[in-house]
Tab-separated table of C-alpha atoms in Angstrom:
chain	number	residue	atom	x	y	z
G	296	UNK	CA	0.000	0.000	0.000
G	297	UNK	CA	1.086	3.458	-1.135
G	298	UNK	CA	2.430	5.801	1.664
G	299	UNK	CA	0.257	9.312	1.138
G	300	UNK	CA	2.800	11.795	0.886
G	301	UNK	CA	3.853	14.108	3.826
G	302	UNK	CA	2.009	17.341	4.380
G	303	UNK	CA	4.329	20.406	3.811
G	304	UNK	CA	3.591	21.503	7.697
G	305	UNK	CA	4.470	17.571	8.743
G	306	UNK	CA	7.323	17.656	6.052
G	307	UNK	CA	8.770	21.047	8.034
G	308	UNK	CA	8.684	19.287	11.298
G	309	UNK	CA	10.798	16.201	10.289
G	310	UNK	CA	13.060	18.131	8.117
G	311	UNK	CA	13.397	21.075	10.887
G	312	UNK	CA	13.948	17.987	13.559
G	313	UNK	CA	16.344	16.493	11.965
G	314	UNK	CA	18.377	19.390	11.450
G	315	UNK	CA	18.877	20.645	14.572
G	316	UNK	CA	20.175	17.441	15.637
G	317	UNK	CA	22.899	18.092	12.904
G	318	UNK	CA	23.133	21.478	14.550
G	319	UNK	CA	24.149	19.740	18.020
G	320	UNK	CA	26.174	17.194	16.968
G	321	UNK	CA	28.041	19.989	14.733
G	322	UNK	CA	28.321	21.979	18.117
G	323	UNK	CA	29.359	19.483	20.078
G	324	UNK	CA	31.668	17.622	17.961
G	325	UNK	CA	33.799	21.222	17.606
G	326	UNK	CA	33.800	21.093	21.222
G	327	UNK	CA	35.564	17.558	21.215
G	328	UNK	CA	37.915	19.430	19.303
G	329	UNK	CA	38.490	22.440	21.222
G	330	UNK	CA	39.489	19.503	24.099
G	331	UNK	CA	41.139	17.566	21.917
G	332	UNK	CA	45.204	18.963	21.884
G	333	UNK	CA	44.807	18.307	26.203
G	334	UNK	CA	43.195	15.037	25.955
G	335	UNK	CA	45.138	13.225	23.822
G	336	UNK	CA	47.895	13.935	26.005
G	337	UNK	CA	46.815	12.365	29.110
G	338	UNK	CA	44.190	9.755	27.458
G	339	UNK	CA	45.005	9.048	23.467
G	340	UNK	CA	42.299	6.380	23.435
G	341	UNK	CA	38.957	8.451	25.057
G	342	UNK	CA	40.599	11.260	23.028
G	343	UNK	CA	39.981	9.076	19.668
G	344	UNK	CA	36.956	7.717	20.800
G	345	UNK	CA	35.530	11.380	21.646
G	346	UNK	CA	35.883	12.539	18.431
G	347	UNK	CA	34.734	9.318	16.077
G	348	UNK	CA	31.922	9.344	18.065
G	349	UNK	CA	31.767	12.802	17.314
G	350	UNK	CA	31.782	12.108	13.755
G	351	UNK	CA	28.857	9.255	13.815
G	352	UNK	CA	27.259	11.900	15.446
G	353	UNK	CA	26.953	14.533	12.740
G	354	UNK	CA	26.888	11.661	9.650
G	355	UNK	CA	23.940	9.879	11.035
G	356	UNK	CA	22.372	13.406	11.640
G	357	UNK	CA	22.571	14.194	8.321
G	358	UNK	CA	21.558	10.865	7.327
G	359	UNK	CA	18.554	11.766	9.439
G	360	UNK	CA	17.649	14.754	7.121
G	361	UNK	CA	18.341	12.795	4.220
G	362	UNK	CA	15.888	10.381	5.607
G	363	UNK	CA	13.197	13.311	6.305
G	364	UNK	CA	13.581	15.134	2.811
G	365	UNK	CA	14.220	12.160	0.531
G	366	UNK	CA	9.910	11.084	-0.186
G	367	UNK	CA	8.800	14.798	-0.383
G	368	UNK	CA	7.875	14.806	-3.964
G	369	UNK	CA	8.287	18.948	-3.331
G	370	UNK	CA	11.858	18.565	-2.679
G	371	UNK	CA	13.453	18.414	-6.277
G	372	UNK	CA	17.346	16.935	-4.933
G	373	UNK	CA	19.490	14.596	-6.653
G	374	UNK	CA	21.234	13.056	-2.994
G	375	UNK	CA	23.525	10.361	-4.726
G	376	UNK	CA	24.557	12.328	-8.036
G	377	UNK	CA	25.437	15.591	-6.315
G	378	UNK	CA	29.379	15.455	-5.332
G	379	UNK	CA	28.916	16.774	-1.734
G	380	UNK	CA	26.003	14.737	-0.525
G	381	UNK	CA	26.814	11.480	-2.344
G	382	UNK	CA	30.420	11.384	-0.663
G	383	UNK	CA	28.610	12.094	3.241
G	384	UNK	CA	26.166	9.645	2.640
G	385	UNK	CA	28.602	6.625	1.120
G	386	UNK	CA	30.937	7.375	4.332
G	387	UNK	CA	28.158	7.719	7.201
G	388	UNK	CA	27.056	4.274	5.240
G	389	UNK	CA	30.099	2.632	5.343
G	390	UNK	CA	30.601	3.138	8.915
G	391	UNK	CA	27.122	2.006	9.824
G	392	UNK	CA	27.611	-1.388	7.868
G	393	UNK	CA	30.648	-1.590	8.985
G	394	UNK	CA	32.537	-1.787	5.889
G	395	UNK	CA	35.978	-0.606	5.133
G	396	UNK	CA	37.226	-0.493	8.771
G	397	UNK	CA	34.347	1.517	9.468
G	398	UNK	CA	36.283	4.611	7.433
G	399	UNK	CA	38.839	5.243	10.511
G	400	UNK	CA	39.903	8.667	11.894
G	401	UNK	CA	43.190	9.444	11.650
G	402	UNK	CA	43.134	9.073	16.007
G	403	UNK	CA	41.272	5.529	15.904
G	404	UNK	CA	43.969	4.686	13.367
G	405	UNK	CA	46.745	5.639	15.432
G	406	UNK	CA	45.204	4.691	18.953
G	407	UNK	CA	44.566	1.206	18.373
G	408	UNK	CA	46.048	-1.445	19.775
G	409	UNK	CA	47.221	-3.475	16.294
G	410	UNK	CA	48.520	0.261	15.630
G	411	UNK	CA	51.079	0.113	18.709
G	412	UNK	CA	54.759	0.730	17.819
G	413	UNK	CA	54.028	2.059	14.197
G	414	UNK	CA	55.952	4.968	12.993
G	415	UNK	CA	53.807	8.111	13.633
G	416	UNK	CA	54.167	9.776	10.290
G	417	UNK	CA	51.251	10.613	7.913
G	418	UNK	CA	50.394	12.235	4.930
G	419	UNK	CA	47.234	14.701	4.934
G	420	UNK	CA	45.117	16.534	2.777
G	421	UNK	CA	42.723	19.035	3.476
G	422	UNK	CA	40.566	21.340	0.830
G	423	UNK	CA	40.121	25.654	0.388
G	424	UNK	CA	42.424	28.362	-0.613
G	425	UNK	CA	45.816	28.189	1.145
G	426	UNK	CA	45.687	28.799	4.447
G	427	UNK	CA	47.216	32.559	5.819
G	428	UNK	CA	47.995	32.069	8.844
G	429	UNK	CA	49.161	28.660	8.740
G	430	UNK	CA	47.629	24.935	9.227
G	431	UNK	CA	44.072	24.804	9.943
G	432	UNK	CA	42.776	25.392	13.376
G	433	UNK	CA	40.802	22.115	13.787
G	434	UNK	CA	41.336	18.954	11.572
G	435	UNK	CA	39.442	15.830	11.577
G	436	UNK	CA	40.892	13.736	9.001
G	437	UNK	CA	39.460	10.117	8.145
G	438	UNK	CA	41.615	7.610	5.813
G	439	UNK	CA	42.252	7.405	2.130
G	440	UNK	CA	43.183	3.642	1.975
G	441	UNK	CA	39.907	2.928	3.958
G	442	UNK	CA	37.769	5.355	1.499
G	443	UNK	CA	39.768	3.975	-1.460
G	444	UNK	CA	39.043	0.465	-0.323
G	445	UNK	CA	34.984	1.296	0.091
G	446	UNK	CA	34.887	2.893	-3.346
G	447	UNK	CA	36.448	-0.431	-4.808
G	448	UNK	CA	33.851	-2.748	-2.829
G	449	UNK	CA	31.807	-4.853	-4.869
G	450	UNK	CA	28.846	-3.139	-5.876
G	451	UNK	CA	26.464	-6.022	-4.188
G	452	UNK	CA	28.225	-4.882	-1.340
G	453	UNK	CA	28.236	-1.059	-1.169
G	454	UNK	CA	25.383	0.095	-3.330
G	455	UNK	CA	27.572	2.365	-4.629
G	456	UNK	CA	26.888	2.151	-8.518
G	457	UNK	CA	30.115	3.010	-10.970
G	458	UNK	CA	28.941	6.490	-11.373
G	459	UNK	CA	28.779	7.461	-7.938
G	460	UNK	CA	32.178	5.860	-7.399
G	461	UNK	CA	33.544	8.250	-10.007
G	462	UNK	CA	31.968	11.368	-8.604
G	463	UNK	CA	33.290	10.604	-5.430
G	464	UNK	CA	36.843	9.414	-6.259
G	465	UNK	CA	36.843	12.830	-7.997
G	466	UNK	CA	35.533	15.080	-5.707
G	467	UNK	CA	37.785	14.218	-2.704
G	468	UNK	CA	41.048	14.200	-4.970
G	469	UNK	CA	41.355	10.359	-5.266
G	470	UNK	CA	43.820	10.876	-8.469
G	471	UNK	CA	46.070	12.989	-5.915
G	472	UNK	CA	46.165	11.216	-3.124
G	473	UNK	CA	46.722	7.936	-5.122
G	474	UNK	CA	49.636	9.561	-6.765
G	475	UNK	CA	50.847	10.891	-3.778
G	476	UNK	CA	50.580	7.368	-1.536
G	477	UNK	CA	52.365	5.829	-5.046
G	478	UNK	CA	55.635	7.712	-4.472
G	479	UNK	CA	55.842	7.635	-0.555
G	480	UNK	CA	56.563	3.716	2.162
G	481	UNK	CA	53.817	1.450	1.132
G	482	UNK	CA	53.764	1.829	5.110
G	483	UNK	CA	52.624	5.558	5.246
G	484	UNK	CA	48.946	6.318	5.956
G	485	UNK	CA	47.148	8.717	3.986
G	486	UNK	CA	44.088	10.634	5.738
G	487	UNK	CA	42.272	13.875	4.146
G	488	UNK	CA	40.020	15.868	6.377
G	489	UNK	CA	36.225	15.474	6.697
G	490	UNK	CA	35.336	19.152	8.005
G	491	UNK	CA	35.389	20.577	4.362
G	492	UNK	CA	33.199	18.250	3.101
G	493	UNK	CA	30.588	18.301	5.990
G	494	UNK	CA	30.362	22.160	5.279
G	495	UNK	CA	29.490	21.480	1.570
G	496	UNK	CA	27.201	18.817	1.698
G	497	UNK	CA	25.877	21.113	4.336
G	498	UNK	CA	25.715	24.060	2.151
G	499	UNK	CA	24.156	21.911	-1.002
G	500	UNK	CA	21.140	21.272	0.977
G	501	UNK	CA	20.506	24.131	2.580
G	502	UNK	CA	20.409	25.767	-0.518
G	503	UNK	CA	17.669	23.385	-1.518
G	504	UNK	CA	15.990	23.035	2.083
G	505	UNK	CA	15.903	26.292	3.102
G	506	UNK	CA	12.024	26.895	2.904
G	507	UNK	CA	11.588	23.738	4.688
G	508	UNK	CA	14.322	24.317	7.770
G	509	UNK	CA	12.170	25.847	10.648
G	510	UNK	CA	14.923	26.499	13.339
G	511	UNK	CA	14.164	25.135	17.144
G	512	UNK	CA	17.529	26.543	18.881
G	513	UNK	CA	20.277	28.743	18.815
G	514	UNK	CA	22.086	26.006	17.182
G	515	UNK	CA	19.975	25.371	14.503
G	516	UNK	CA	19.722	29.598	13.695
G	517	UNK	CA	23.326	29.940	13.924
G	518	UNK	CA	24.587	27.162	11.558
G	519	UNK	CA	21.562	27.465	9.217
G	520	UNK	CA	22.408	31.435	8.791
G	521	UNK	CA	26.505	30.207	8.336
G	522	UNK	CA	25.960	27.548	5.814
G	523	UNK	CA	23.988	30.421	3.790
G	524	UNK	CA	27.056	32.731	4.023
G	525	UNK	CA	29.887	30.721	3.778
G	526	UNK	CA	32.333	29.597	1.409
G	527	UNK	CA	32.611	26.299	-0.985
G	528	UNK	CA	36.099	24.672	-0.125
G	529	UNK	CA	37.070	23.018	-3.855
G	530	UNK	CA	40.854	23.143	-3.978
G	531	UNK	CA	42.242	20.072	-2.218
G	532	UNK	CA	45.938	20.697	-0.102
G	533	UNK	CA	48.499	18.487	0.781
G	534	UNK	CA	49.376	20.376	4.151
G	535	UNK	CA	51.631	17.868	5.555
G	536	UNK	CA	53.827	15.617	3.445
G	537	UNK	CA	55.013	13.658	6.567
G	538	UNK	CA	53.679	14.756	9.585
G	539	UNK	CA	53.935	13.417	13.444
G	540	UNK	CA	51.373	12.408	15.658
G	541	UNK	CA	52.657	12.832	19.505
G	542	UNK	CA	50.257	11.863	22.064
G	543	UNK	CA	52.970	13.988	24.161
G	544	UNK	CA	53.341	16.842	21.839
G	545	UNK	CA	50.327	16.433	19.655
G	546	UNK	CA	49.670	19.442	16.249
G	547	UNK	CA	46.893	17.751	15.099
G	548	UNK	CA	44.764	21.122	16.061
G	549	UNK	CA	45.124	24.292	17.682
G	550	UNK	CA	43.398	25.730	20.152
G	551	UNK	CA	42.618	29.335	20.019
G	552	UNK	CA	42.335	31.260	23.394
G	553	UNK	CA	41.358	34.205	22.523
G	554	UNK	CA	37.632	35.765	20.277
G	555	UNK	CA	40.094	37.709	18.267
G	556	UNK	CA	41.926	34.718	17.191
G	557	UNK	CA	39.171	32.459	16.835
G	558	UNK	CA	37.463	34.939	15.028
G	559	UNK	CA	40.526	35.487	12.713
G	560	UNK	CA	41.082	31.922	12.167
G	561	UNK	CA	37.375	31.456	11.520
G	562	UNK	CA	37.410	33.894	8.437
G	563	UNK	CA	40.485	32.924	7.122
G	564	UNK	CA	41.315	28.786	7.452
G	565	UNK	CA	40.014	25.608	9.251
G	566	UNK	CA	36.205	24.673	9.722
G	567	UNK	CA	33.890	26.978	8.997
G	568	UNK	CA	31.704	25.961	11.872
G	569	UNK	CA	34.426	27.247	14.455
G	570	UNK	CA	32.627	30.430	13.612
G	571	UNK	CA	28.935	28.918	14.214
G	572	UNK	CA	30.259	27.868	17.514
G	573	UNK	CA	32.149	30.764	18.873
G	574	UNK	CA	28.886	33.353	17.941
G	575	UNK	CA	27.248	30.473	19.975
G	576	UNK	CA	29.488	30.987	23.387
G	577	UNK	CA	29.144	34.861	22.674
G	578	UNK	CA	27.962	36.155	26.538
């Protein structure tokens, strides 16, 4: 039997729901970060879990909108053909079904126990215009060979079809990052950061959601209003060729102390939603 379709008031409420749970988990997620250069120094492991859980957080959120918007025959919105979306939606996927080592973080990779002992060193790629003031101020980087080994999955097993595996090897840079692993140690892991790519497929829906996005918090106002305003990041950046991971010394991210900095670093590198969140903790 044929579902009736939504109303557009019933439509609102499940699309407007689901994306101020996006709005948290965005929120709180940045926090993990803000904690995370401390953390990792006196716990590495609740560190790594903090912030993958972090991450689940904000895929299956968006998922969740997905979900909402996807059988509202109002909403016009290819999901799986457009870049942004189709690349959020194949990772939150992968990590719900468990495939591809669950698409690790770059801390879960380096926090594990099989992991123990392993040279440190990394490459990483991140996406934007070249940073001005130097590296990024947060980073939450997931791994290449993991994404590379979902997007070469059996399609029986992924339900990715050939085409979406193309727009998405594209989109993140797979032809770089390839070439780049191809002329480093077999041995050396290759990450690229998932921040960027949030705040697109973020930005391709609101675009197309807006008139159905009613917001229920601060949260929900704030990032709604940023993703309208801010910028696409396109150009993808090696930052680090080889770079450490300390759990004594840690430069994974950067921890502003200041609103003048984080307001600086906000406008000119890192994730966009360090903005959101510091207009958020405004007194």
């Amino acid at each position: 039997m044929l579902k009736s379709p939504k109303s557009f008031e019933e439509s609102v409420k499940s699309i407007s729901e689901a994306f101020d749970s996006f709005s948290h988990a965005l929120r709180i997620n940045t926090e993990h970060l803000m904690r995370a250069p401390k953390l990792l120094r006196i716990d590495p492991q609740e560190c790594a879990r903090n912030l993958d859980q972090g991450l689940s957080a904000i895929l299956n959120a968006f998922h969740s909108i997905y979900d909402a918007a996807k059988d509202d025959p109002r909403i016009v919105f290819e999901w799986n053909r457009t870049a942004p979306t189709a690349t959020l939606l194949a990772i939150r996927n992968a990590r719900h079904h468990n495939h591809a080592n669950r698409i690790r973080s770059l801390e879960t990779f380096f926090t594990r126990g099989s992991q123990a002992g392993r040279s440190k060193n990394y490459g990483l790629f991140t996406y934007g215009p070249p940073p001005e003031v130097g590296e990024p101020a947060f980073i939450q980087a997931i791994s290449w060979e993991d994404t590379d080994a979902l997007l070469n999955m059996p399609h029986k097993a992924s339900h990715l079809s050939a085409e979406r595996v193309a727009t998405i090897y594209s989109y993140v840079g797979g032809e770089a990052m390839a070439a780049f692993a191809s002329l480093q140690d077999a041995r050396l892991p290759i990450f690229f950061d998932a921040l960027p790519l949030i705040v697109n497929a973020a930005k391709a829906i609101v675009s197309v959601l807006g008139p159905h996005i009613k917001t229920l918090s601060v949260e929900s106002e704030t990032f709604l209003d940023h993703f309208k305003t801010s910028s696409w990041f396109l150009a993808l950046i090696p930052l680090f060729d080889r770079h450490g991971l300390s759990c004594s010394k840690s430069k994974r991210a950067i921890a502003p102390t200041t609103r003048a900095h984080l307001a600086h670093v906000a406008a000119l590198v890192g994730f966009h939603c360090l903005w959101a969140v510091q207009h958020l903790l405004k007194p």
